[in-house]
mmCIF file of C-alpha atoms in Angstrom:
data_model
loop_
_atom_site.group_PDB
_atom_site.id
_atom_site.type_symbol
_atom_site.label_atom_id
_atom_site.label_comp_id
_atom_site.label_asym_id
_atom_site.label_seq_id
_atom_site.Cartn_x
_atom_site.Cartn_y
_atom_site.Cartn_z
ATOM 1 C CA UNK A 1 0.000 0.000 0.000
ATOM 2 C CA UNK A 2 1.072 3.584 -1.044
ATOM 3 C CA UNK A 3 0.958 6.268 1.431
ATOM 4 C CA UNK A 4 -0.581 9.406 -0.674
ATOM 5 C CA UNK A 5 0.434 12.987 0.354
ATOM 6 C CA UNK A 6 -1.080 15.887 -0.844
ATOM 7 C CA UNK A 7 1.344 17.975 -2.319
ATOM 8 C CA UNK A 8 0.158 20.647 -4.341
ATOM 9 C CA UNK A 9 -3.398 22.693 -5.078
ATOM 10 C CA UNK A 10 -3.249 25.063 -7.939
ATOM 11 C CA UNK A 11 -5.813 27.667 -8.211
ATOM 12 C CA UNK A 12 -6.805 30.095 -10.722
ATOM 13 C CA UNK A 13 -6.013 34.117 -9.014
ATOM 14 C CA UNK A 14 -6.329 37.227 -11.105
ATOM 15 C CA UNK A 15 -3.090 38.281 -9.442
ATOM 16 C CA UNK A 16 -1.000 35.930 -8.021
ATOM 17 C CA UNK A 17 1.914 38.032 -6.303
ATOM 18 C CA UNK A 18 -1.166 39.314 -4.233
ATOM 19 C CA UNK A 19 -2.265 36.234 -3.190
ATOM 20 C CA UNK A 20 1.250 34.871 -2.465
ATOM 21 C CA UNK A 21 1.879 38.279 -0.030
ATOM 22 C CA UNK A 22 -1.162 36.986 1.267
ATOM 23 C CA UNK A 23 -0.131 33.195 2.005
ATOM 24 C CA UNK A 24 3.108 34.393 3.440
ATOM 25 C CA UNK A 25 1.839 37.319 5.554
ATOM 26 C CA UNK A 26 -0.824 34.529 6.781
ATOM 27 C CA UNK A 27 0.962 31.128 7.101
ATOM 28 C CA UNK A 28 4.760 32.277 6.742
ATOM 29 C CA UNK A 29 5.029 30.423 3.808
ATOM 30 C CA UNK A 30 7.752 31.283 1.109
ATOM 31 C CA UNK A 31 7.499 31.230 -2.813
ATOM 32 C CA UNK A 32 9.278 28.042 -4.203
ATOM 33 C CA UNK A 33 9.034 28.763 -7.995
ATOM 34 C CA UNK A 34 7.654 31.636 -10.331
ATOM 35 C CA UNK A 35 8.177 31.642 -13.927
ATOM 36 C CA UNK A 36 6.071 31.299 -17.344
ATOM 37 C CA UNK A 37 3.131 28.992 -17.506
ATOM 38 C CA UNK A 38 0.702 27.544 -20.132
ATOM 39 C CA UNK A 39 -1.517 29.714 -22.130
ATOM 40 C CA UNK A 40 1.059 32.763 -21.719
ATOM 41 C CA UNK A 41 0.677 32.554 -18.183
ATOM 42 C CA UNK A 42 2.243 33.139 -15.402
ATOM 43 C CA UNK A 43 2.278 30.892 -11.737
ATOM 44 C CA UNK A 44 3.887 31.344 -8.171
ATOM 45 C CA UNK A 45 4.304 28.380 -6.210
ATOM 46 C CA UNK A 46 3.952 29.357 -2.295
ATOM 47 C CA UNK A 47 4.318 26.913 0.212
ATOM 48 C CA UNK A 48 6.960 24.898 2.211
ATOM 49 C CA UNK A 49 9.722 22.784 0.582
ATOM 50 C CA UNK A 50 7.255 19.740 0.376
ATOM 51 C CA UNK A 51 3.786 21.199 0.081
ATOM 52 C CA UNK A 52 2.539 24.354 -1.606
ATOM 53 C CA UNK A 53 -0.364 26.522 -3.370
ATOM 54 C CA UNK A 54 -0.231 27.156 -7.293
ATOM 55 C CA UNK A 55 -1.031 30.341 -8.097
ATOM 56 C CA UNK A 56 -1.719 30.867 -12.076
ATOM 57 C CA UNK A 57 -3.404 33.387 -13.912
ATOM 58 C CA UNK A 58 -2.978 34.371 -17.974
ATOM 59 C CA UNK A 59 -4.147 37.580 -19.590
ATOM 60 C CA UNK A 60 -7.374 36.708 -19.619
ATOM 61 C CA UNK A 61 -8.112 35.934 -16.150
ATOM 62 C CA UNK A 62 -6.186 39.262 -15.694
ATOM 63 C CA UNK A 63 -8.886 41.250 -17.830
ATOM 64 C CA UNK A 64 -11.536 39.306 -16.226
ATOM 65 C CA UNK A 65 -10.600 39.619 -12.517
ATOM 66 C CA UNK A 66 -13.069 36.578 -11.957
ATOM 67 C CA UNK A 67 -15.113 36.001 -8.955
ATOM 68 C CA UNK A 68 -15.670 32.581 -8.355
ATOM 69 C CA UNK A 69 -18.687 31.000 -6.677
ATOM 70 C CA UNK A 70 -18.064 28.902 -3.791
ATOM 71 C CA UNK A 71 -18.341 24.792 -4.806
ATOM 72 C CA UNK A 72 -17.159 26.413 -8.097
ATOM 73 C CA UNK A 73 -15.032 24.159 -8.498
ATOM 74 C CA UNK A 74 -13.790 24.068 -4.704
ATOM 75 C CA UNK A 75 -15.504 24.524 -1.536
ATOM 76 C CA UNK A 76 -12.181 25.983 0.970
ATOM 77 C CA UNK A 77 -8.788 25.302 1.525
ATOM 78 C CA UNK A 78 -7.958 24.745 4.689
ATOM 79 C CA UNK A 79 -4.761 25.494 6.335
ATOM 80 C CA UNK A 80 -3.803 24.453 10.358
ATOM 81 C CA UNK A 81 -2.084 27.411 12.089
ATOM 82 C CA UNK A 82 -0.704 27.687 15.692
ATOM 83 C CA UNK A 83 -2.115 31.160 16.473
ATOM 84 C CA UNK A 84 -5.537 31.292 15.324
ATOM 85 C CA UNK A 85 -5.937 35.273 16.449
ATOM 86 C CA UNK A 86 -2.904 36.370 14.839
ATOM 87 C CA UNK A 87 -3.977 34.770 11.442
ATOM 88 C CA UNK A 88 -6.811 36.665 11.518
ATOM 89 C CA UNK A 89 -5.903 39.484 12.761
ATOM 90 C CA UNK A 90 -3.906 39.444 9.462
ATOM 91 C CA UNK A 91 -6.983 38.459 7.290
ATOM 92 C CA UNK A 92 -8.930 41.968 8.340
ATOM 93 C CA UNK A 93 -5.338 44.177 8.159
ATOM 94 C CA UNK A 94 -5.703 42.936 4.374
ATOM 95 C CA UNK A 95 -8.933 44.064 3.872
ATOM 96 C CA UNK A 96 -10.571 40.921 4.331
ATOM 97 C CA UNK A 97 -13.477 39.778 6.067
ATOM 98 C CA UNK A 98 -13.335 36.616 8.552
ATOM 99 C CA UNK A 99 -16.827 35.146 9.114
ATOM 100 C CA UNK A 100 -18.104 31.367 10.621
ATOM 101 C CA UNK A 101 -15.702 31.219 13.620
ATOM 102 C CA UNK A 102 -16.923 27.921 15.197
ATOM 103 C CA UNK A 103 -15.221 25.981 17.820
ATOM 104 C CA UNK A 104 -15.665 21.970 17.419
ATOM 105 C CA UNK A 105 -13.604 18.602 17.977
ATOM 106 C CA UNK A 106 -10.761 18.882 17.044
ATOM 107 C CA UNK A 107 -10.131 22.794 17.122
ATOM 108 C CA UNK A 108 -11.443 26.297 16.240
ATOM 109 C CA UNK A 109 -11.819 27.846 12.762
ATOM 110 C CA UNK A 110 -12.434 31.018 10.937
ATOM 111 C CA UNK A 111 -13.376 31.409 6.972
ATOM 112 C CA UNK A 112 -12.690 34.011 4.854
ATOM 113 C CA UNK A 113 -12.844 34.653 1.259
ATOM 114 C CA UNK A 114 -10.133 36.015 -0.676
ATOM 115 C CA UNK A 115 -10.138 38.520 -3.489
ATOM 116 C CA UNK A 116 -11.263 36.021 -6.551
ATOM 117 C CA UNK A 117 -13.815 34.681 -4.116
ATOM 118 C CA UNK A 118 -11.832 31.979 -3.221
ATOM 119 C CA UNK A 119 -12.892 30.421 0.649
ATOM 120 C CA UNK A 120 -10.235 29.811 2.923
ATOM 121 C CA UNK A 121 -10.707 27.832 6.284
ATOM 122 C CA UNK A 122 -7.990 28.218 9.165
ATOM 123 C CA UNK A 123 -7.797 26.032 12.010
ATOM 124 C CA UNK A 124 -6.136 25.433 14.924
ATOM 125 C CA UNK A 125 -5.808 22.222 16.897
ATOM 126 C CA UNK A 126 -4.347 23.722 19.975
#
């Protein structure tokens, strides 16, 4: 049997060195790659050295500055963090709006959409 490990998630941004300030502002994650992508795109991998978040966009997403619908095609990403407040703390300094805090087995959470309507879920376990 094969132990499976998630190792990348690439989304669709209309500008992705916003949304990678965002990731490491939020999560202290650092951009792995950048460079040229399909359809005369361009993509910033931000992460950790074994797991990250592609972030593409081309000119057209660009002139579109889309605004997805949640389930369309994801529902959230979720991302564990030690210090819930800080996180979100963070979230509203960039403008954003945390909503559904909830506190359940195993920890407490906070949403948030980001600027391409993408939902977000952080957690803590602690």
């Amino acid at each position: 049997m094969s132990n499976g490990k998630l190792e990348h998630v690439n989304i669709t941004v209309s500008d992705p060195q916003r949304s990678a300030t965002l990731l490491h502002d939020l999560f202290g994650w650092h951009i792995r790659w950048e460079g040229p992508s399909m359809a005369a795109g361009h993509t910033i991998h931000v992460g950790r050295d074994d797991q990250y978040i592609a972030l593409y966009t081309n000119p057209d997403v660009q002139a579109a500055d889309p605004k997805f619908n949640k389930g369309e095609p994801l529902n959230h990403i979720g991302v564990t963090v030690d210090d819930l407040d800080s996180v979100e703390a963070k979230v509203v300094a960039a403008g954003l709006e945390p909503f559904g805090h909830d506190e359940y087995e195993p920890g407490r959470r906070f949403y948030f959409f980001d600027w391409n309507g993408i939902e977000w879920e952080v957690v803590s376990y602690r």
